[in-house]
């Protein structure tokens, strides 16, 4: 559907949901995955060309490249790991050639490296590549995945499970999209109770068609908000744009999933890759690397290992995303897939986070007044930490300008309160509109 239609539908749905007397669905606080998951996913680099060697190699690179040390702990297998048919007893069967040693052996080796293992299935009859899905086998499959030793489940939406293919649930379970995903969520919860083991981390891959940010938080750790990402700036910018209107939905135990990281893939420039990673991290999306780690460059590896950015993603005191305070190129609240919102801010336990994105094809200065962010106090000065140069850049008083930001580049800042602003910093009001003295006269400079 068109961007305006999607935005209007989202706004109306949100108004309807929050205006009802019934309580709003809360994020599922089940003791697992309070923070966005960090790890690796096989799909973008390998698609169906996976086997146990590929998966274990990715796990070993996560350790040897130091990714696990900075928080990347999950190694997730995507589609195509199974035989085309279930066993005579009804179970999914791992491909006997590509995973000849068995899934238990695979997850044992992953766990021995101090990592966690993830698996994939689908809410329909089949997966997106037409391997067995979990429809009407949710409890059976959840138990199988746990018995295999997996910790995480990505649950897709293909083969008769989407808005555009409404069968089979209309005629069999007579449920909409919420009820269909609830089947696996219930199976996971029931299994945790009966087994005494932690529940599988449940990642819903519903593509955003039916606004999962409004309902999926009661079921799982994360929910996809868009279609699949592509390894190019146009795709990255479009996903940032779409998520700018729903950034409010992310908090502890529930996260907008902006899809797999393409850092090091395709046509992304170095500055575009930095923007991609920064936006995903500061918007509290899961960070799942989709690159062939055997060929990743040092500069792209450094992007993924930026510990100051990761600290915002993994903040265990503040779970909310940065949100736009000014769109910049466009009037506020206007959807534009090529020029998303440029000026963002949010809270963290260590200060106010700012993200500035140059959506132009040429360098640009990005200027803002500090109090445009709701998290900044008037009449105060703020120390400025650049989260990419890793430098302390003095103090900001009232305004800040990032100079010559590269095309499609990003600036990430952490501002900390440094006390009252210096005397004579300017007019009595940082923003002059309706700046009135106690006697009712306009203040100087207003």
Short mmCIF file of C-alpha atoms in Angstrom, two decimals:
data_model
loop_
_atom_site.label_atom_id
_atom_site.label_comp_id
_atom_site.label_asym_id
_atom_site.label_seq_id
_atom_site.Cartn_x
_atom_site.Cartn_y
_atom_site.Cartn_z
CA UNK A 1 0.00 0.00 0.00
CA UNK A 2 1.12 3.63 -0.40
CA UNK A 3 3.16 5.32 2.32
CA UNK A 4 0.39 7.82 3.16
CA UNK A 5 -2.22 5.07 3.34
CA UNK A 6 0.05 2.98 5.56
CA UNK A 7 0.71 5.95 7.87
CA UNK A 8 -2.98 6.86 8.08
CA UNK A 9 -3.96 3.25 8.78
CA UNK A 10 -1.31 3.00 11.49
CA UNK A 11 -2.44 6.22 13.12
CA UNK A 12 -6.10 5.24 13.08
CA UNK A 13 -5.34 1.77 14.42
CA UNK A 14 -3.17 3.20 17.18
CA UNK A 15 -5.92 5.69 18.14
CA UNK A 16 -8.51 2.92 18.19
CA UNK A 17 -6.31 0.64 20.28
CA UNK A 18 -5.32 3.23 22.86
CA UNK A 19 -8.81 4.72 23.15
CA UNK A 20 -10.44 1.48 24.23
CA UNK A 21 -11.18 0.79 27.86
CA UNK A 22 -9.45 -2.60 27.69
CA UNK A 23 -5.79 -2.50 28.81
CA UNK A 24 -3.16 -2.10 26.11
CA UNK A 25 -1.13 -5.24 25.44
CA UNK A 26 2.10 -5.23 27.40
CA UNK A 27 5.43 -6.59 26.24
CA UNK A 28 5.96 -10.22 27.20
CA UNK A 29 8.17 -10.13 30.31
CA UNK A 30 9.06 -13.82 30.54
CA UNK A 31 12.60 -13.45 31.82
CA UNK A 32 14.34 -13.83 28.45
CA UNK A 33 15.58 -11.27 25.91
CA UNK A 34 14.91 -8.09 27.86
CA UNK A 35 17.30 -6.31 25.49
CA UNK A 36 17.57 -6.50 21.69
CA UNK A 37 19.18 -9.76 20.55
CA UNK A 38 22.66 -9.42 19.03
CA UNK A 39 24.01 -12.16 16.81
CA UNK A 40 24.23 -13.66 13.33
CA UNK A 41 21.67 -14.88 10.79
CA UNK A 42 22.54 -17.09 7.81
CA UNK A 43 20.02 -15.81 5.27
CA UNK A 44 21.49 -12.66 3.71
CA UNK A 45 24.95 -14.15 3.15
CA UNK A 46 24.03 -17.73 2.22
CA UNK A 47 20.28 -18.00 1.51
CA UNK A 48 19.67 -21.76 1.08
CA UNK A 49 23.36 -22.65 0.67
CA UNK A 50 23.78 -23.62 4.30
CA UNK A 51 25.16 -26.64 6.09
CA UNK A 52 26.64 -27.44 9.48
CA UNK A 53 30.11 -26.32 8.34
CA UNK A 54 28.84 -22.89 7.27
CA UNK A 55 26.98 -22.40 10.54
CA UNK A 56 29.87 -23.49 12.73
CA UNK A 57 32.29 -21.37 10.71
CA UNK A 58 30.11 -18.31 11.36
CA UNK A 59 30.09 -19.14 15.07
CA UNK A 60 33.87 -19.50 15.14
CA UNK A 61 34.33 -16.16 13.37
CA UNK A 62 32.05 -14.47 15.89
CA UNK A 63 34.46 -15.59 18.58
CA UNK A 64 37.76 -15.05 16.75
CA UNK A 65 36.77 -11.60 15.44
CA UNK A 66 35.78 -10.46 18.91
CA UNK A 67 32.10 -10.04 18.09
CA UNK A 68 31.00 -12.30 20.93
CA UNK A 69 33.05 -10.21 23.38
CA UNK A 70 31.00 -7.09 22.58
CA UNK A 71 27.64 -8.87 22.91
CA UNK A 72 26.87 -10.78 19.70
CA UNK A 73 25.81 -14.13 21.17
CA UNK A 74 23.24 -15.72 18.82
CA UNK A 75 23.96 -17.85 15.76
CA UNK A 76 20.64 -18.24 13.96
CA UNK A 77 19.90 -20.67 11.12
CA UNK A 78 17.31 -19.38 8.67
CA UNK A 79 15.26 -21.28 6.04
CA UNK A 80 16.29 -24.44 4.12
CA UNK A 81 17.84 -26.57 6.88
CA UNK A 82 15.18 -29.30 6.71
CA UNK A 83 14.12 -32.17 4.50
CA UNK A 84 11.16 -31.36 2.25
CA UNK A 85 8.86 -33.75 4.12
CA UNK A 86 8.18 -34.48 7.75
CA UNK A 87 8.96 -37.88 9.22
CA UNK A 88 6.38 -40.67 9.41
CA UNK A 89 5.71 -39.62 13.00
CA UNK A 90 5.16 -36.01 11.94
CA UNK A 91 8.41 -34.31 12.95
CA UNK A 92 10.52 -31.87 10.94
CA UNK A 93 13.70 -33.67 9.83
CA UNK A 94 17.07 -31.93 9.48
CA UNK A 95 18.60 -32.39 6.02
CA UNK A 96 20.52 -35.67 6.26
CA UNK A 97 23.34 -34.44 3.99
CA UNK A 98 23.82 -30.81 4.94
CA UNK A 99 23.31 -31.45 8.67
CA UNK A 100 24.57 -35.02 8.76
CA UNK A 101 25.87 -34.79 12.33
CA UNK A 102 22.44 -33.78 13.63
CA UNK A 103 21.12 -30.63 15.19
CA UNK A 104 22.02 -31.63 18.74
CA UNK A 105 25.67 -31.93 17.79
CA UNK A 106 25.48 -28.53 16.09
CA UNK A 107 23.89 -26.71 19.04
CA UNK A 108 26.27 -28.44 21.49
CA UNK A 109 29.24 -27.02 19.59
CA UNK A 110 27.69 -23.55 19.42
CA UNK A 111 26.94 -23.59 23.14
CA UNK A 112 30.49 -24.78 23.89
CA UNK A 113 31.74 -21.52 22.33
CA UNK A 114 29.65 -19.54 24.81
CA UNK A 115 27.03 -18.70 22.15
CA UNK A 116 23.33 -19.37 21.69
CA UNK A 117 21.61 -21.10 18.77
CA UNK A 118 18.57 -20.03 16.77
CA UNK A 119 16.27 -21.87 14.36
CA UNK A 120 13.58 -20.90 11.85
CA UNK A 121 10.04 -21.95 11.03
CA UNK A 122 6.84 -20.53 9.58
CA UNK A 123 3.25 -19.92 10.66
CA UNK A 124 1.93 -21.41 7.40
CA UNK A 125 1.86 -24.87 5.84
CA UNK A 126 5.34 -24.21 4.42
CA UNK A 127 8.28 -21.89 4.89
CA UNK A 128 9.05 -19.20 2.33
CA UNK A 129 11.28 -21.71 0.47
CA UNK A 130 8.60 -24.42 0.69
CA UNK A 131 10.07 -26.52 3.49
CA UNK A 132 7.69 -27.74 6.22
CA UNK A 133 6.07 -24.93 8.20
CA UNK A 134 4.62 -25.24 11.69
CA UNK A 135 0.93 -24.59 10.99
CA UNK A 136 -1.11 -27.02 13.14
CA UNK A 137 2.16 -28.48 14.48
CA UNK A 138 3.12 -25.62 16.79
CA UNK A 139 3.45 -27.61 20.04
CA UNK A 140 5.23 -30.50 18.30
CA UNK A 141 7.73 -28.18 16.62
CA UNK A 142 8.39 -26.04 19.68
CA UNK A 143 9.30 -29.19 21.62
CA UNK A 144 11.48 -30.45 18.77
CA UNK A 145 13.39 -27.16 18.58
CA UNK A 146 13.94 -27.23 22.34
CA UNK A 147 15.00 -30.89 22.23
CA UNK A 148 17.47 -30.01 19.46
CA UNK A 149 19.00 -27.43 21.81
CA UNK A 150 17.86 -24.19 20.21
CA UNK A 151 17.30 -21.03 22.23
CA UNK A 152 15.60 -18.77 19.68
CA UNK A 153 12.88 -19.13 17.03
CA UNK A 154 12.32 -16.85 14.04
CA UNK A 155 8.73 -17.44 12.91
CA UNK A 156 7.92 -16.36 9.34
CA UNK A 157 4.67 -15.62 7.48
CA UNK A 158 4.67 -17.45 4.12
CA UNK A 159 2.63 -20.13 2.34
CA UNK A 160 -0.98 -19.45 3.12
CA UNK A 161 -0.35 -17.34 6.18
CA UNK A 162 -0.48 -13.74 5.04
CA UNK A 163 -3.03 -11.04 4.41
CA UNK A 164 -2.89 -11.76 0.67
CA UNK A 165 -3.38 -15.54 1.05
CA UNK A 166 -6.03 -15.82 3.79
CA UNK A 167 -6.32 -19.61 3.68
CA UNK A 168 -5.98 -21.88 5.60
CA UNK A 169 -6.84 -20.21 8.89
CA UNK A 170 -10.29 -19.00 7.82
CA UNK A 171 -11.56 -22.54 7.26
CA UNK A 172 -9.65 -24.45 9.95
CA UNK A 173 -8.73 -22.46 13.04
CA UNK A 174 -10.97 -19.51 12.17
CA UNK A 175 -8.47 -16.98 13.42
CA UNK A 176 -6.92 -13.81 12.07
CA UNK A 177 -3.23 -13.04 12.13
CA UNK A 178 -3.15 -12.47 15.90
CA UNK A 179 -4.72 -15.83 16.69
CA UNK A 180 -2.43 -17.59 14.25
CA UNK A 181 0.74 -16.27 15.87
CA UNK A 182 -0.72 -16.83 19.31
CA UNK A 183 -0.72 -20.57 18.61
CA UNK A 184 3.08 -20.74 18.59
CA UNK A 185 3.38 -18.24 21.46
CA UNK A 186 1.10 -20.45 23.57
CA UNK A 187 3.02 -23.58 22.58
CA UNK A 188 6.29 -21.96 23.70
CA UNK A 189 4.81 -20.81 27.00
CA UNK A 190 3.24 -24.20 27.71
CA UNK A 191 6.50 -25.96 26.88
CA UNK A 192 8.45 -23.74 29.27
CA UNK A 193 6.02 -24.59 32.07
CA UNK A 194 6.06 -28.33 31.42
CA UNK A 195 9.82 -28.62 30.82
CA UNK A 196 11.07 -26.19 33.44
CA UNK A 197 13.45 -24.74 30.80
CA UNK A 198 13.59 -21.11 29.68
CA UNK A 199 11.15 -20.35 26.87
CA UNK A 200 12.41 -20.01 23.32
CA UNK A 201 13.02 -16.40 22.37
CA UNK A 202 10.17 -15.80 19.94
CA UNK A 203 10.84 -13.47 16.98
CA UNK A 204 7.76 -12.82 14.83
CA UNK A 205 8.51 -12.20 11.15
CA UNK A 206 5.16 -10.77 10.06
CA UNK A 207 6.53 -8.10 7.65
CA UNK A 208 4.46 -5.25 9.08
CA UNK A 209 1.39 -5.79 6.87
CA UNK A 210 -0.96 -6.13 9.81
CA UNK A 211 0.76 -3.73 12.19
CA UNK A 212 2.40 -6.20 14.58
CA UNK A 213 3.76 -3.35 16.71
CA UNK A 214 0.19 -3.00 18.03
CA UNK A 215 -0.28 -6.62 19.13
CA UNK A 216 2.84 -8.77 18.82
CA UNK A 217 4.43 -7.39 21.99
CA UNK A 218 2.22 -9.71 24.06
CA UNK A 219 3.72 -12.74 22.31
CA UNK A 220 7.39 -12.28 21.53
CA UNK A 221 10.74 -10.58 21.81
CA UNK A 222 10.49 -8.77 18.46
CA UNK A 223 8.33 -8.29 15.40
CA UNK A 224 9.30 -7.45 11.84
CA UNK A 225 8.01 -4.06 10.75
CA UNK A 226 8.73 -4.10 7.00
CA UNK A 227 9.51 -6.38 4.10
CA UNK A 228 13.01 -7.77 3.64
CA UNK A 229 15.96 -5.40 3.59
CA UNK A 230 18.15 -5.00 0.50
CA UNK A 231 21.91 -4.26 0.49
CA UNK A 232 21.53 -0.66 -0.74
CA UNK A 233 20.87 2.82 0.61
CA UNK A 234 17.36 3.01 -0.87
CA UNK A 235 16.24 0.03 1.20
CA UNK A 236 17.93 1.28 4.38
CA UNK A 237 16.40 4.76 4.02
CA UNK A 238 12.94 3.33 3.35
CA UNK A 239 13.07 1.14 6.47
CA UNK A 240 14.23 4.07 8.63
CA UNK A 241 11.35 6.12 7.22
CA UNK A 242 8.73 3.46 7.97
CA UNK A 243 10.03 2.89 11.48
CA UNK A 244 10.16 6.61 12.28
CA UNK A 245 6.39 6.54 12.81
CA UNK A 246 6.36 3.51 15.13
CA UNK A 247 9.61 3.97 17.09
CA UNK A 248 7.49 4.42 20.23
CA UNK A 249 6.63 0.69 20.20
CA UNK A 250 10.09 -0.56 21.27
CA UNK A 251 10.86 -1.08 24.94
CA UNK A 252 12.18 -3.82 27.22
CA UNK A 253 11.08 -7.33 26.10
CA UNK A 254 9.54 -6.01 22.88
CA UNK A 255 11.36 -4.54 19.86
CA UNK A 256 10.63 -3.34 16.35
CA UNK A 257 12.71 -5.64 14.13
CA UNK A 258 14.10 -3.69 11.17
CA UNK A 259 15.57 -6.88 9.62
CA UNK A 260 19.07 -8.24 9.21
CA UNK A 261 22.16 -5.99 9.16
CA UNK A 262 23.64 -5.53 5.68
CA UNK A 263 26.92 -3.96 6.87
CA UNK A 264 29.56 -5.25 4.45
CA UNK A 265 27.05 -6.40 1.83
CA UNK A 266 25.99 -5.02 -1.53
CA UNK A 267 26.46 -1.40 -2.56
CA UNK A 268 26.44 0.33 0.83
CA UNK A 269 29.23 2.88 1.21
CA UNK A 270 31.15 3.12 4.47
CA UNK A 271 29.08 6.13 5.60
CA UNK A 272 25.82 4.43 4.61
CA UNK A 273 26.82 1.33 6.57
CA UNK A 274 27.51 3.50 9.63
CA UNK A 275 24.07 5.10 9.30
CA UNK A 276 22.44 1.69 8.85
CA UNK A 277 24.07 0.26 11.97
CA UNK A 278 23.51 3.40 14.06
CA UNK A 279 19.81 3.63 13.23
CA UNK A 280 19.21 -0.06 13.93
CA UNK A 281 21.10 0.09 17.24
CA UNK A 282 19.67 3.34 18.58
CA UNK A 283 16.14 2.36 17.54
CA UNK A 284 16.62 -0.81 19.62
CA UNK A 285 16.15 -3.25 16.73
CA UNK A 286 17.69 -6.73 17.06
CA UNK A 287 21.18 -6.62 15.53
CA UNK A 288 21.68 -9.77 13.47
CA UNK A 289 24.70 -9.70 11.18
CA UNK A 290 24.03 -10.97 7.67
CA UNK A 291 27.55 -10.78 6.24
CA UNK A 292 29.99 -13.54 5.28
CA UNK A 293 32.34 -13.02 8.22
CA UNK A 294 35.22 -14.72 6.41
CA UNK A 295 35.42 -11.76 4.00
CA UNK A 296 34.31 -8.82 6.15
CA UNK A 297 36.63 -5.81 5.99
CA UNK A 298 38.29 -4.30 9.03
CA UNK A 299 36.35 -1.05 8.66
CA UNK A 300 32.99 -2.83 8.49
CA UNK A 301 33.97 -5.01 11.43
CA UNK A 302 34.78 -1.84 13.37
CA UNK A 303 31.29 -0.53 12.62
CA UNK A 304 29.68 -3.65 14.08
CA UNK A 305 31.96 -3.50 17.14
CA UNK A 306 31.36 0.14 18.09
CA UNK A 307 30.91 -0.39 21.81
CA UNK A 308 29.62 3.12 22.50
CA UNK A 309 26.75 2.58 20.06
CA UNK A 310 26.15 -0.95 21.34
CA UNK A 311 25.94 0.40 24.91
CA UNK A 312 22.86 2.40 23.89
CA UNK A 313 21.32 -0.67 22.25
CA UNK A 314 21.97 -2.75 25.36
CA UNK A 315 21.06 -0.11 27.98
CA UNK A 316 19.46 -2.09 30.83
CA UNK A 317 17.96 1.01 32.48
CA UNK A 318 16.27 2.70 29.50
CA UNK A 319 14.69 0.43 26.90
CA UNK A 320 13.05 2.96 24.60
CA UNK A 321 14.14 3.93 21.09
CA UNK A 322 15.33 7.27 19.82
CA UNK A 323 12.49 9.08 18.06
CA UNK A 324 12.40 12.00 15.61
CA UNK A 325 12.00 15.51 17.01
CA UNK A 326 12.27 17.12 13.56
CA UNK A 327 12.03 15.57 10.11
CA UNK A 328 14.27 18.15 8.41
CA UNK A 329 13.92 17.82 4.64
CA UNK A 330 10.20 17.18 4.96
CA UNK A 331 7.58 18.81 7.18
CA UNK A 332 7.23 16.86 10.43
CA UNK A 333 5.27 13.61 10.27
CA UNK A 334 5.53 13.40 6.48
CA UNK A 335 6.50 10.00 5.07
CA UNK A 336 9.30 10.01 2.49
CA UNK A 337 11.07 6.76 1.67
CA UNK A 338 14.13 8.50 0.20
CA UNK A 339 14.44 11.26 2.82
CA UNK A 340 13.48 9.92 6.24
CA UNK A 341 13.51 11.97 9.44
CA UNK A 342 16.91 13.55 10.09
CA UNK A 343 16.85 14.70 13.72
CA UNK A 344 16.36 12.11 16.47
CA UNK A 345 16.86 11.96 20.22
CA UNK A 346 16.20 9.66 23.14
CA UNK A 347 17.01 8.85 26.72
CA UNK A 348 19.79 6.67 28.07
CA UNK A 349 21.07 5.96 31.54
CA UNK A 350 24.14 8.10 30.80
CA UNK A 351 22.63 11.09 29.03
CA UNK A 352 20.58 12.20 26.04
CA UNK A 353 21.29 10.45 22.74
CA UNK A 354 21.12 12.31 19.44
CA UNK A 355 21.15 10.79 15.95
CA UNK A 356 21.51 13.13 12.96
CA UNK A 357 21.14 11.68 9.46
CA UNK A 358 22.14 13.46 6.26
CA UNK A 359 19.68 12.07 3.73
CA UNK A 360 21.07 14.24 0.90
CA UNK A 361 23.45 13.09 -1.83
CA UNK A 362 25.97 15.77 -0.85
CA UNK A 363 27.63 16.89 2.41
CA UNK A 364 25.43 19.01 4.69
CA UNK A 365 25.53 20.91 7.99
CA UNK A 366 22.89 19.69 10.45
CA UNK A 367 21.77 22.31 13.00
CA UNK A 368 19.32 22.03 15.88
CA UNK A 369 18.35 23.81 19.09
CA UNK A 370 19.01 21.60 22.11
CA UNK A 371 15.54 22.09 23.56
CA UNK A 372 13.92 20.75 20.41
CA UNK A 373 14.57 17.43 22.12
CA UNK A 374 12.15 16.77 24.99
CA UNK A 375 14.99 15.20 27.00
CA UNK A 376 17.01 18.43 27.25
CA UNK A 377 16.54 21.00 30.04
CA UNK A 378 16.40 24.69 29.23
CA UNK A 379 19.03 26.98 30.70
CA UNK A 380 21.65 24.22 30.94
CA UNK A 381 24.82 23.45 29.04
CA UNK A 382 25.74 19.95 27.91
CA UNK A 383 29.00 18.11 27.37
CA UNK A 384 29.17 16.51 23.92
CA UNK A 385 30.50 13.00 23.28
CA UNK A 386 30.83 11.85 19.67
CA UNK A 387 30.02 8.12 19.60
CA UNK A 388 31.82 7.55 16.29
CA UNK A 389 35.02 9.58 16.71
CA UNK A 390 35.07 8.55 20.41
CA UNK A 391 36.02 12.07 21.41
CA UNK A 392 34.74 14.61 23.94
CA UNK A 393 33.92 17.73 21.95
CA UNK A 394 33.44 20.46 24.55
CA UNK A 395 30.05 21.77 25.61
CA UNK A 396 26.93 22.76 23.71
CA UNK A 397 24.94 25.80 24.79
CA UNK A 398 21.44 26.16 23.33
CA UNK A 399 22.40 24.98 19.83
CA UNK A 400 24.55 22.44 18.05
CA UNK A 401 25.76 22.13 14.47
CA UNK A 402 27.31 19.03 12.94
CA UNK A 403 29.41 20.31 10.08
CA UNK A 404 29.90 18.64 6.69
CA UNK A 405 28.10 15.40 7.46
CA UNK A 406 28.86 13.07 4.51
CA UNK A 407 26.14 12.08 2.02
CA UNK A 408 23.87 9.49 3.67
CA UNK A 409 26.10 9.79 6.74
CA UNK A 410 25.28 9.91 10.43
CA UNK A 411 26.33 11.70 13.60
CA UNK A 412 25.68 10.01 16.95
CA UNK A 413 26.10 12.08 20.11
CA UNK A 414 25.71 11.61 23.85
CA UNK A 415 24.96 14.83 25.70
CA UNK A 416 25.35 15.04 29.48
CA UNK A 417 24.15 17.86 31.72
CA UNK A 418 27.14 20.04 32.60
CA UNK A 419 25.41 22.61 34.78
CA UNK A 420 23.84 26.01 34.25
CA UNK A 421 24.60 27.69 30.96
CA UNK A 422 27.18 30.52 31.17
CA UNK A 423 25.95 34.06 31.92
CA UNK A 424 24.92 36.15 28.93
CA UNK A 425 24.43 33.09 26.72
CA UNK A 426 21.79 34.93 24.75
CA UNK A 427 18.18 36.04 25.00
CA UNK A 428 16.34 34.90 28.13
CA UNK A 429 14.53 32.23 26.13
CA UNK A 430 16.37 29.80 23.88
CA UNK A 431 13.30 29.69 21.66
CA UNK A 432 11.81 33.18 21.42
CA UNK A 433 8.17 32.43 20.55
CA UNK A 434 5.95 33.68 23.40
CA UNK A 435 8.97 34.64 25.49
CA UNK A 436 7.23 37.06 27.88
CA UNK A 437 8.37 38.86 30.99
CA UNK A 438 6.42 38.60 34.23
CA UNK A 439 4.90 42.01 33.55
CA UNK A 440 3.46 40.79 30.25
CA UNK A 441 5.94 42.48 27.90
CA UNK A 442 7.94 40.60 25.28
CA UNK A 443 11.39 39.70 26.53
CA UNK A 444 14.40 41.14 24.66
CA UNK A 445 15.25 39.14 21.59
CA UNK A 446 11.76 37.66 21.32
#
